[in-house]
Amino acid sequence: MQLDPSFIWTAFWQIFRAIPTTLSITVVSVLLGFAIGTVTALVRLYRVPVLSQMASAYVTFIRGTPMLTHLLLIYFGLPMLIDGLAESFGWSFRSVSIPMIGFAYISFSITAGAYMSEVVRAGMQAVDRGQVEAAHSVGMTSFQALRRISFPQALAAALPNLANSVIGMLHGSTLAFAVSVVDINAQAQIVASTNWKFFEAYLAAALIFWGLTALIERAAALIEKRVGAYNRGGVA
Amino acid sequence: MGAPFEIGYVFSFLPKLLETLGVTLLIVAGSLLTGIVAGFLVALPRMYKIPVLRTLSGLYLSFFRGTPILIQLFLFYYGLPELLKPLGFDLSRAPVLFFVILAYGLHTGAYAAEMIRASVEAVDRGQVEAAYASGMTSYRAFSRIVLPQALAIAVPVFSNLVIALLKDTSLAFTLGVMEMTGKAQTLGTLTQHFFETYIALALIYLVISFTLEKVLLAAEQRLKRHEAREEKAGRSFKLRRKGSYRAVLADIDAGKGGRL
């Protein structure tokens, strides 16, 4: 078997078609994960009884186990739960009607949620306590202070970590092959095995991921510069 | 899908999965070793700003951090034998584990390099200058002054690195290595009790990563014992590099309302 450089180009375009799938998994899991993570982080920061212990357990479990196990647990566990409930309550909805990509969305959002909660938490803790006190002193309610003062600053502080999480989810989306979703990785596998050119196909897939990662990094750097503007210190 | 849930299976699967724990830990240990060596080799040109090598390290870091580990695994497994064949090495009979450890090792190396660089840079420049001023050679200054301090700074990052590596090894089954996840899949297929196997699998990973985290936390505390004593004496002075916004943020003490 010889390396066939021209096939890398062919494979590149064939794999290119799977980019929307990969991106949709990434975007959905990042957005839902961010929502879950924010709630989890707030529950832990404000030490809400019971809920904060549950949140800690959730974060510990997710961060201590591989993302692949989350996907497999959801894939095999969720249908059991749904079908069990459907039977006892007489719903017509069955787990069969969940598309494969749905399992990836759900499981990766849960994974992302735990990691994002740490990102949000670190960001919130980076905000000076005096900012919230100042907000209260000008008559803001706790919620207003959170929404208008702490959260924007926390987000700015968390941005580098947030970008890392997004890249992590982009790379993690390759696991979707386990539930037969055709993302970039699975497409590479298909291209590779139909043409019997494995190295070339994976090289093309690696190049695509490399490019996407570079794009995310570039975008994050731009946003970081923009939102960090209030915090540069110095004169002018 | 599969047979109905029975909790008993979780317990009966645990010992069966633990049989393959050795393979998982072997991959972790082998890759960690490879990774630290690679990390040093990559970090040095960047720290000492050696012209061409520095660019190459940058490329290495960018590639290994910019592509998913799963793709890297396949790339090594299929690509390395082809690349080395013209050079006279025949890798077609090399064990899969070799490729797996190499891929994970070089992947870890990229993160290890950043860890090494960041922790060495986090040691105050004045410390090295003081070491030189008291007549130490550059090797001694590194081994006696910089290294112990850098080590303490690196431990939390190292801890994350090891745990991430442990979790990543769950992908080795894609190349047919019979480690814990591969074994779990086999058990699931055999008994049709997939959910139970994966619960058992998750429990094992959880216990190992939890233990690793605690052990490394204890190590960190031991390495930082000098700083702790200083703080007890009422000096809240901490070594801190002027550094970037990111470095400062990473340094913020969470418990104190984030004083900068």
Short mmCIF file of C-alpha atoms in Angstrom, two decimals:
data_model
loop_
_atom_site.label_atom_id
_atom_site.label_comp_id
_atom_site.label_asym_id
_atom_site.label_seq_id
_atom_site.Cartn_x
_atom_site.Cartn_y
_atom_site.Cartn_z
CA MET A 1 0.00 0.00 0.00
CA GLN A 2 1.46 3.32 -1.05
CA LEU A 3 0.59 6.79 0.17
CA ASP A 4 -1.63 8.42 -2.39
CA PRO A 5 -1.45 12.23 -1.90
CA SER A 6 -4.13 12.98 -4.47
CA PHE A 7 -6.61 10.83 -2.58
CA ILE A 8 -6.20 13.06 0.48
CA TRP A 9 -7.81 15.80 -1.59
CA THR A 10 -10.62 13.53 -2.77
CA ALA A 11 -11.21 12.29 0.76
CA PHE A 12 -11.12 15.85 2.05
CA TRP A 13 -14.16 16.82 -0.01
CA GLN A 14 -16.02 13.63 0.74
CA ILE A 15 -15.47 14.13 4.46
CA PHE A 16 -16.25 17.81 4.18
CA ARG A 17 -19.93 16.95 3.79
CA ALA A 18 -20.04 15.64 7.35
CA ILE A 19 -18.98 18.95 8.86
CA PRO A 20 -22.56 20.17 9.53
CA THR A 21 -23.23 17.06 11.62
CA THR A 22 -20.11 17.56 13.70
CA LEU A 23 -20.83 21.26 14.12
CA SER A 24 -24.45 20.71 15.05
CA ILE A 25 -23.44 18.22 17.75
CA THR A 26 -20.83 20.67 19.01
CA VAL A 27 -23.14 23.69 18.98
CA VAL A 28 -26.07 21.90 20.61
CA SER A 29 -23.92 20.34 23.32
CA VAL A 30 -22.11 23.60 24.02
CA LEU A 31 -25.31 25.64 24.25
CA LEU A 32 -27.27 23.15 26.34
CA GLY A 33 -24.14 22.38 28.32
CA PHE A 34 -23.68 26.04 29.06
CA ALA A 35 -27.25 26.33 30.32
CA ILE A 36 -26.88 23.22 32.49
CA GLY A 37 -23.47 24.38 33.64
CA THR A 38 -24.68 27.84 34.63
CA VAL A 39 -27.54 26.45 36.68
CA THR A 40 -25.24 23.88 38.29
CA ALA A 41 -22.61 26.49 39.07
CA LEU A 42 -25.14 28.91 40.56
CA VAL A 43 -26.68 26.19 42.70
CA ARG A 44 -23.24 25.37 44.04
CA LEU A 45 -22.12 28.97 44.48
CA TYR A 46 -25.24 29.94 46.43
CA ARG A 47 -25.08 26.68 48.41
CA VAL A 48 -28.73 25.80 47.81
CA PRO A 49 -29.37 22.90 50.22
CA VAL A 50 -29.85 19.41 48.69
CA LEU A 51 -29.55 20.77 45.15
CA SER A 52 -25.95 21.81 45.66
CA GLN A 53 -25.01 18.33 46.87
CA MET A 54 -26.73 16.85 43.87
CA ALA A 55 -24.88 19.27 41.62
CA SER A 56 -21.55 18.29 43.18
CA ALA A 57 -22.31 14.62 42.70
CA TYR A 58 -23.23 15.25 39.08
CA VAL A 59 -20.03 17.16 38.38
CA THR A 60 -17.87 14.60 40.17
CA PHE A 61 -19.43 11.69 38.33
CA ILE A 62 -19.20 13.24 34.88
CA ARG A 63 -15.66 14.48 35.35
CA GLY A 64 -14.53 11.15 36.72
CA THR A 65 -15.81 8.99 33.88
CA PRO A 66 -15.05 8.98 30.15
CA MET A 67 -17.39 10.80 27.79
CA LEU A 68 -17.87 7.57 25.89
CA THR A 69 -19.46 5.90 28.93
CA HIS A 70 -21.91 8.80 29.25
CA LEU A 71 -22.94 8.29 25.66
CA LEU A 72 -23.31 4.54 26.06
CA LEU A 73 -25.18 4.88 29.36
CA ILE A 74 -27.64 7.32 27.79
CA TYR A 75 -27.94 5.22 24.67
CA PHE A 76 -28.82 2.05 26.56
CA GLY A 77 -30.35 3.55 29.69
CA LEU A 78 -32.64 6.24 28.34
CA PRO A 79 -34.77 3.92 26.17
CA MET A 80 -35.27 1.65 29.18
CA LEU A 81 -36.45 4.60 31.25
CA ILE A 82 -38.66 6.09 28.54
CA ASP A 83 -40.23 2.80 27.53
CA GLY A 84 -40.75 1.86 31.17
CA LEU A 85 -42.50 5.16 31.85
CA ALA A 86 -44.43 5.01 28.59
CA GLU A 87 -45.75 1.59 29.46
CA SER A 88 -46.85 2.49 32.96
CA PHE A 89 -48.44 5.80 31.94
CA GLY A 90 -49.76 4.61 28.62
CA TRP A 91 -47.94 7.16 26.44
CA SER A 92 -47.71 6.54 22.77
CA PHE A 93 -44.15 7.91 22.64
CA ARG A 94 -41.50 5.19 22.42
CA SER A 95 -37.73 5.46 22.47
CA VAL A 96 -37.52 4.11 18.93
CA SER A 97 -38.67 7.47 17.63
CA ILE A 98 -35.62 9.24 19.12
CA PRO A 99 -33.15 9.77 16.28
CA MET A 100 -29.61 8.50 16.87
CA ILE A 101 -28.21 12.00 16.89
CA GLY A 102 -30.63 12.80 19.70
CA PHE A 103 -28.70 10.49 22.01
CA ALA A 104 -25.50 12.28 21.09
CA TYR A 105 -27.13 15.67 21.77
CA ILE A 106 -28.47 14.60 25.15
CA SER A 107 -25.40 12.79 26.37
CA PHE A 108 -22.87 15.36 25.17
CA SER A 109 -24.92 18.18 26.68
CA ILE A 110 -24.82 16.38 30.00
CA THR A 111 -21.06 15.93 29.65
CA ALA A 112 -20.52 19.53 28.61
CA GLY A 113 -22.74 20.73 31.47
CA ALA A 114 -20.40 19.36 34.12
CA TYR A 115 -17.30 20.84 32.54
CA MET A 116 -19.01 24.15 31.83
CA SER A 117 -20.20 24.40 35.40
CA GLU A 118 -16.58 24.42 36.54
CA VAL A 119 -15.76 27.05 33.93
CA VAL A 120 -18.66 29.25 34.99
CA ARG A 121 -17.88 28.73 38.65
CA ALA A 122 -14.25 29.75 38.24
CA GLY A 123 -15.38 32.78 36.24
CA MET A 124 -17.88 33.85 38.88
CA GLN A 125 -15.29 33.49 41.57
CA ALA A 126 -12.92 35.67 39.61
CA VAL A 127 -15.33 38.61 39.90
CA ASP A 128 -14.40 40.97 42.67
CA ARG A 129 -16.73 40.70 45.66
CA GLY A 130 -16.87 44.49 45.80
CA GLN A 131 -18.66 44.56 42.45
CA VAL A 132 -21.67 42.74 43.85
CA GLU A 133 -21.59 44.85 47.01
CA ALA A 134 -21.51 47.99 44.91
CA ALA A 135 -24.44 46.71 42.87
CA HIS A 136 -26.44 46.04 46.04
CA SER A 137 -25.55 49.46 47.41
CA VAL A 138 -27.01 51.22 44.39
CA GLY A 139 -30.24 49.33 45.01
CA MET A 140 -30.05 46.37 42.62
CA THR A 141 -31.72 43.15 43.63
CA SER A 142 -29.59 40.02 43.85
CA PHE A 143 -30.86 38.88 40.48
CA GLN A 144 -30.14 42.22 38.85
CA ALA A 145 -26.66 42.27 40.35
CA LEU A 146 -26.07 38.78 39.03
CA ARG A 147 -27.40 39.48 35.55
CA ARG A 148 -25.98 42.95 35.02
CA ILE A 149 -22.78 42.96 37.07
CA SER A 150 -21.37 39.56 38.00
CA PHE A 151 -22.33 37.46 35.03
CA PRO A 152 -20.93 39.63 32.23
CA GLN A 153 -17.63 39.94 34.06
CA ALA A 154 -17.55 36.25 34.88
CA LEU A 155 -18.15 35.43 31.25
CA ALA A 156 -15.28 37.64 30.17
CA ALA A 157 -13.02 36.01 32.73
CA ALA A 158 -14.14 32.53 31.72
CA LEU A 159 -13.70 33.05 28.01
CA PRO A 160 -10.33 31.31 27.57
CA ASN A 161 -11.65 28.26 29.44
CA LEU A 162 -14.91 28.45 27.55
CA ALA A 163 -13.03 28.32 24.26
CA ASN A 164 -11.16 25.27 25.51
CA SER A 165 -14.45 23.60 26.38
CA VAL A 166 -15.84 24.32 22.93
CA ILE A 167 -12.75 22.76 21.35
CA GLY A 168 -13.08 19.85 23.76
CA MET A 169 -16.67 19.28 22.66
CA LEU A 170 -15.70 19.59 18.99
CA HIS A 171 -13.12 16.86 19.50
CA GLY A 172 -15.48 14.87 21.72
CA SER A 173 -18.12 14.83 18.99
CA THR A 174 -16.00 12.18 17.23
CA LEU A 175 -17.42 9.71 19.75
CA ALA A 176 -20.80 9.96 18.07
CA PHE A 177 -19.69 7.12 15.79
CA ALA A 178 -20.52 4.82 18.72
CA VAL A 179 -24.24 5.47 18.15
CA SER A 180 -23.84 5.35 14.38
CA VAL A 181 -24.06 9.07 13.72
CA VAL A 182 -22.07 9.97 10.62
CA ASP A 183 -19.89 12.85 11.71
CA ILE A 184 -16.45 13.75 10.33
CA ASN A 185 -14.81 10.79 12.02
CA ALA A 186 -17.40 8.26 10.92
CA GLN A 187 -17.37 9.69 7.42
CA ALA A 188 -13.59 9.30 7.36
CA GLN A 189 -14.05 5.71 8.41
CA ILE A 190 -16.51 5.12 5.58
CA VAL A 191 -14.30 6.82 2.99
CA ALA A 192 -11.31 4.90 4.30
CA SER A 193 -12.84 1.46 4.22
CA THR A 194 -14.63 1.84 0.88
CA ASN A 195 -11.42 2.93 -0.84
CA TRP A 196 -9.08 0.94 1.37
CA LYS A 197 -7.05 4.11 1.95
CA PHE A 198 -7.06 4.57 5.69
CA PHE A 199 -4.10 6.85 6.21
CA GLU A 200 -5.18 9.34 3.54
CA ALA A 201 -8.75 9.51 4.83
CA TYR A 202 -7.75 10.10 8.44
CA LEU A 203 -5.18 12.63 7.36
CA ALA A 204 -7.93 14.55 5.61
CA ALA A 205 -10.15 14.30 8.71
CA ALA A 206 -7.28 15.48 10.91
CA LEU A 207 -6.75 18.49 8.62
CA ILE A 208 -10.42 19.40 8.84
CA PHE A 209 -10.39 19.21 12.63
CA TRP A 210 -7.17 21.15 12.75
CA GLY A 211 -8.72 23.90 10.67
CA LEU A 212 -11.92 24.01 12.71
CA THR A 213 -9.93 24.18 15.94
CA ALA A 214 -7.81 27.02 14.58
CA LEU A 215 -10.99 28.88 13.61
CA ILE A 216 -12.45 28.51 17.09
CA GLU A 217 -9.20 29.67 18.65
CA ARG A 218 -9.05 32.69 16.37
CA ALA A 219 -12.67 33.59 17.10
CA ALA A 220 -12.11 33.21 20.83
CA ALA A 221 -9.07 35.47 20.72
CA LEU A 222 -11.09 38.12 18.89
CA ILE A 223 -13.99 37.94 21.35
CA GLU A 224 -11.59 37.93 24.25
CA LYS A 225 -10.00 41.12 23.06
CA ARG A 226 -13.40 42.71 22.68
CA VAL A 227 -14.94 41.73 26.02
CA GLY A 228 -11.73 42.21 27.93
CA ALA A 229 -11.61 45.85 26.80
CA TYR A 230 -12.97 47.14 30.12
CA ASN A 231 -10.23 45.37 31.98
CA ARG A 232 -7.04 46.43 30.32
CA GLY A 233 -5.82 48.78 33.04
CA GLY A 234 -3.33 51.52 32.39
CA VAL A 235 -4.18 54.84 30.80
CA ALA A 236 -6.21 55.55 27.68
CA MET B 1 -32.98 -2.91 23.61
CA GLY B 2 -31.31 -5.71 25.51
CA ALA B 3 -32.59 -7.52 28.55
CA PRO B 4 -34.47 -5.79 31.40
CA PHE B 5 -32.41 -4.07 34.07
CA GLU B 6 -31.03 -6.22 36.87
CA ILE B 7 -28.78 -4.60 39.43
CA GLY B 8 -27.12 -7.93 40.23
CA TYR B 9 -25.30 -7.87 36.92
CA VAL B 10 -23.49 -4.66 37.86
CA PHE B 11 -21.80 -6.47 40.74
CA SER B 12 -21.00 -9.58 38.77
CA PHE B 13 -19.49 -7.49 35.96
CA LEU B 14 -17.21 -5.55 38.30
CA PRO B 15 -14.62 -8.32 38.88
CA LYS B 16 -14.71 -9.28 35.19
CA LEU B 17 -13.94 -5.73 34.15
CA LEU B 18 -11.25 -5.39 36.78
CA GLU B 19 -9.38 -8.25 35.08
CA THR B 20 -8.58 -5.85 32.25
CA LEU B 21 -7.70 -2.96 34.53
CA GLY B 22 -4.04 -3.89 34.03
CA VAL B 23 -4.20 -3.13 30.31
CA THR B 24 -5.83 0.23 30.94
CA LEU B 25 -3.25 1.15 33.55
CA LEU B 26 -0.44 -0.07 31.30
CA ILE B 27 -1.61 2.28 28.56
CA VAL B 28 -1.88 5.12 31.06
CA ALA B 29 1.58 4.51 32.53
CA GLY B 30 3.27 3.94 29.18
CA SER B 31 1.71 7.01 27.61
CA LEU B 32 2.48 9.12 30.63
CA LEU B 33 6.14 8.19 30.43
CA THR B 34 6.27 8.80 26.69
CA GLY B 35 4.31 11.99 27.17
CA ILE B 36 6.60 13.47 29.80
CA VAL B 37 9.70 12.73 27.73
CA ALA B 38 8.05 14.17 24.61
CA GLY B 39 6.76 17.09 26.65
CA PHE B 40 10.24 18.00 27.85
CA LEU B 41 11.69 17.70 24.35
CA VAL B 42 8.98 19.95 22.99
CA ALA B 43 8.96 22.43 25.84
CA LEU B 44 12.72 23.05 25.94
CA PRO B 45 13.05 24.76 22.52
CA ARG B 46 10.11 26.95 23.42
CA MET B 47 11.52 27.89 26.80
CA TYR B 48 15.01 28.60 25.51
CA LYS B 49 13.70 30.12 22.26
CA ILE B 50 15.78 27.98 19.91
CA PRO B 51 14.96 29.25 16.39
CA VAL B 52 13.81 26.46 14.03
CA LEU B 53 13.05 23.88 16.71
CA ARG B 54 10.74 26.33 18.38
CA THR B 55 8.59 26.57 15.27
CA LEU B 56 8.53 22.79 14.99
CA SER B 57 7.39 22.45 18.61
CA GLY B 58 4.70 25.00 17.92
CA LEU B 59 3.49 22.92 15.00
CA TYR B 60 3.56 19.75 17.11
CA LEU B 61 1.54 21.40 19.87
CA SER B 62 -0.93 22.87 17.44
CA PHE B 63 -1.50 19.56 15.71
CA PHE B 64 -1.88 17.38 18.78
CA ARG B 65 -4.09 19.89 20.54
CA GLY B 66 -6.03 20.71 17.40
CA THR B 67 -7.18 17.24 16.40
CA PRO B 68 -9.24 14.71 18.35
CA ILE B 69 -7.40 11.83 20.00
CA LEU B 70 -9.59 9.35 18.16
CA ILE B 71 -8.37 10.63 14.78
CA GLN B 72 -4.79 10.57 16.06
CA LEU B 73 -5.17 6.95 17.10
CA PHE B 74 -6.26 5.90 13.62
CA LEU B 75 -3.66 8.10 12.01
CA PHE B 76 -0.88 6.42 13.95
CA TYR B 77 -2.24 2.96 13.52
CA TYR B 78 -2.63 3.19 9.76
CA GLY B 79 -0.10 5.86 8.94
CA LEU B 80 3.01 4.99 10.88
CA PRO B 81 3.74 1.64 9.20
CA GLU B 82 3.30 3.27 5.79
CA LEU B 83 5.51 6.20 6.63
CA LEU B 84 8.27 4.05 8.07
CA LYS B 85 8.24 1.38 5.39
CA PRO B 86 10.39 3.35 2.93
CA LEU B 87 12.88 3.92 5.77
CA GLY B 88 13.33 0.21 6.25
CA PHE B 89 11.28 -0.31 9.40
CA ASP B 90 8.64 -2.95 9.23
CA LEU B 91 5.91 -2.16 11.73
CA SER B 92 3.23 -4.36 10.25
CA ARG B 93 3.85 -6.93 12.95
CA ALA B 94 4.17 -4.49 15.84
CA PRO B 95 1.55 -5.03 18.55
CA VAL B 96 -1.45 -2.69 18.53
CA LEU B 97 -0.58 -1.62 22.05
CA PHE B 98 2.60 -0.05 20.67
CA PHE B 99 0.63 2.29 18.41
CA VAL B 100 -1.88 3.01 21.12
CA ILE B 101 0.76 3.98 23.67
CA LEU B 102 2.65 6.03 21.11
CA ALA B 103 -0.46 7.93 20.03
CA TYR B 104 -1.61 8.60 23.59
CA GLY B 105 1.97 9.40 24.59
CA LEU B 106 2.47 12.03 21.90
CA HIS B 107 -1.01 13.42 22.53
CA THR B 108 -0.22 13.73 26.24
CA GLY B 109 3.19 15.14 25.32
CA ALA B 110 1.58 18.22 23.82
CA TYR B 111 -0.29 18.95 27.03
CA ALA B 112 2.71 18.03 29.16
CA ALA B 113 4.87 20.48 27.22
CA GLU B 114 2.48 23.33 27.96
CA MET B 115 2.33 22.25 31.59
CA ILE B 116 6.12 22.21 31.90
CA ARG B 117 6.53 25.55 30.18
CA ALA B 118 3.81 27.27 32.19
CA SER B 119 5.05 25.99 35.53
CA VAL B 120 8.67 26.86 34.87
CA GLU B 121 7.60 30.32 33.73
CA ALA B 122 5.50 30.72 36.85
CA VAL B 123 8.59 30.54 39.06
CA ASP B 124 9.68 34.06 39.85
CA ARG B 125 12.68 35.19 37.82
CA GLY B 126 14.22 36.59 41.00
CA GLN B 127 14.57 33.07 42.35
CA VAL B 128 16.93 32.07 39.55
CA GLU B 129 18.80 35.35 39.85
CA ALA B 130 19.24 34.82 43.57
CA ALA B 131 20.51 31.31 42.90
CA TYR B 132 23.05 32.64 40.42
CA ALA B 133 24.01 35.39 42.83
CA SER B 134 24.81 32.84 45.50
CA GLY B 135 27.12 31.07 43.06
CA MET B 136 25.02 28.16 41.76
CA THR B 137 25.61 26.82 38.29
CA SER B 138 22.68 26.97 35.90
CA TYR B 139 22.08 23.23 36.32
CA ARG B 140 22.05 23.52 40.10
CA ALA B 141 19.83 26.55 40.02
CA PHE B 142 17.39 24.58 37.92
CA SER B 143 17.45 21.37 39.95
CA ARG B 144 17.48 22.95 43.39
CA ILE B 145 15.52 26.15 42.98
CA VAL B 146 13.32 26.12 39.90
CA LEU B 147 12.34 22.46 39.70
CA PRO B 148 10.95 22.03 43.23
CA GLN B 149 8.85 25.16 42.86
CA ALA B 150 7.75 24.39 39.33
CA LEU B 151 6.77 20.89 40.43
CA ALA B 152 4.40 22.23 43.06
CA ILE B 153 2.79 24.50 40.48
CA ALA B 154 2.54 21.70 37.94
CA VAL B 155 0.83 19.12 40.15
CA PRO B 156 -2.77 20.31 39.75
CA VAL B 157 -2.33 20.46 35.98
CA PHE B 158 -0.60 17.09 36.01
CA SER B 159 -3.50 15.66 37.99
CA ASN B 160 -5.95 16.81 35.32
CA LEU B 161 -3.65 15.44 32.65
CA VAL B 162 -3.50 11.96 34.16
CA ILE B 163 -7.24 11.79 34.70
CA ALA B 164 -7.91 13.01 31.17
CA LEU B 165 -5.53 10.37 29.88
CA LEU B 166 -7.24 7.66 31.91
CA LYS B 167 -10.59 8.64 30.43
CA ASP B 168 -9.16 8.87 26.92
CA THR B 169 -7.88 5.29 27.11
CA SER B 170 -11.50 4.22 26.79
CA LEU B 171 -11.05 4.84 23.05
CA ALA B 172 -8.30 2.24 22.65
CA PHE B 173 -10.94 -0.39 22.00
CA THR B 174 -11.54 1.17 18.58
CA LEU B 175 -8.23 -0.36 17.52
CA GLY B 176 -9.13 -3.67 19.10
CA VAL B 177 -7.24 -3.40 22.37
CA MET B 178 -8.98 -5.39 25.08
CA GLU B 179 -8.95 -2.78 27.82
CA MET B 180 -11.81 -2.06 30.17
CA THR B 181 -14.17 -0.42 27.69
CA GLY B 182 -13.53 -3.10 25.09
CA LYS B 183 -14.18 -5.75 27.69
CA ALA B 184 -17.37 -4.01 28.75
CA GLN B 185 -18.61 -4.08 25.18
CA THR B 186 -17.88 -7.76 24.88
CA LEU B 187 -19.66 -8.49 28.15
CA GLY B 188 -22.60 -6.41 27.02
CA THR B 189 -22.87 -8.26 23.74
CA LEU B 190 -22.58 -11.63 25.44
CA THR B 191 -25.21 -11.04 28.08
CA GLN B 192 -27.32 -8.31 26.43
CA HIS B 193 -27.08 -6.40 29.69
CA PHE B 194 -25.43 -3.31 28.19
CA PHE B 195 -26.67 -0.76 30.66
CA GLU B 196 -25.41 -2.74 33.66
CA THR B 197 -21.95 -3.26 32.15
CA TYR B 198 -21.57 0.42 31.43
CA ILE B 199 -22.65 1.30 34.94
CA ALA B 200 -19.99 -1.04 36.30
CA LEU B 201 -17.49 0.46 33.87
CA ALA B 202 -18.34 4.02 34.89
CA LEU B 203 -18.01 3.08 38.57
CA ILE B 204 -14.51 1.71 38.05
CA TYR B 205 -13.38 4.79 36.13
CA LEU B 206 -14.93 6.99 38.80
CA VAL B 207 -13.12 5.22 41.63
CA ILE B 208 -9.76 5.32 39.84
CA SER B 209 -9.98 8.97 38.90
CA PHE B 210 -11.19 9.88 42.36
CA THR B 211 -8.26 8.04 43.96
CA LEU B 212 -5.77 9.58 41.54
CA GLU B 213 -7.11 13.03 42.29
CA LYS B 214 -6.82 12.55 46.05
CA VAL B 215 -3.30 11.10 45.84
CA LEU B 216 -2.10 13.94 43.66
CA LEU B 217 -3.78 16.48 45.92
CA ALA B 218 -1.81 15.06 48.83
CA ALA B 219 1.36 15.28 46.74
CA GLU B 220 0.60 18.90 45.93
CA GLN B 221 0.10 19.74 49.58
CA ARG B 222 3.40 18.12 50.43
CA LEU B 223 5.25 20.01 47.71
CA LYS B 224 3.68 23.25 48.83
CA ARG B 225 4.40 22.82 52.52
CA HIS B 226 6.98 25.61 52.50
CA GLU B 227 4.50 28.09 51.12
CA ALA B 228 1.94 27.04 53.69
CA ARG B 229 4.35 27.78 56.48
CA GLU B 230 5.02 31.22 55.09
CA GLU B 231 1.36 31.97 54.96
CA LYS B 232 0.87 30.86 58.51
CA ALA B 233 3.50 33.34 59.58
CA GLY B 234 1.09 36.01 58.40
CA ARG B 235 2.68 36.83 55.08
CA SER B 236 0.15 36.58 52.35
CA PHE B 237 2.88 37.21 49.80
CA LYS B 238 2.80 34.66 47.03
CA LEU B 239 5.11 34.08 44.15
CA ARG B 240 3.39 35.44 41.15
CA ARG B 241 4.61 36.26 37.73
CA LYS B 242 3.41 39.53 36.33
CA GLY B 243 2.19 37.51 33.38
CA SER B 244 -0.86 37.67 31.25
CA TYR B 245 -4.46 38.16 32.16
CA ARG B 246 -4.96 34.40 31.94
CA ALA B 247 -2.08 33.58 34.27
CA VAL B 248 -3.33 36.08 36.80
CA LEU B 249 -6.82 34.64 36.63
CA ALA B 250 -5.53 31.15 37.14
CA ASP B 251 -3.77 32.44 40.20
CA ILE B 252 -6.74 34.02 41.88
CA ASP B 253 -7.52 32.52 45.22
CA ALA B 254 -11.11 31.46 44.93
CA GLY B 255 -11.86 31.54 48.63
CA LYS B 256 -11.08 35.21 49.05
CA GLY B 257 -13.64 36.79 46.81
CA GLY B 258 -11.14 37.06 44.01
CA ARG B 259 -8.88 39.85 45.20
CA LEU B 260 -6.46 40.77 42.52
#
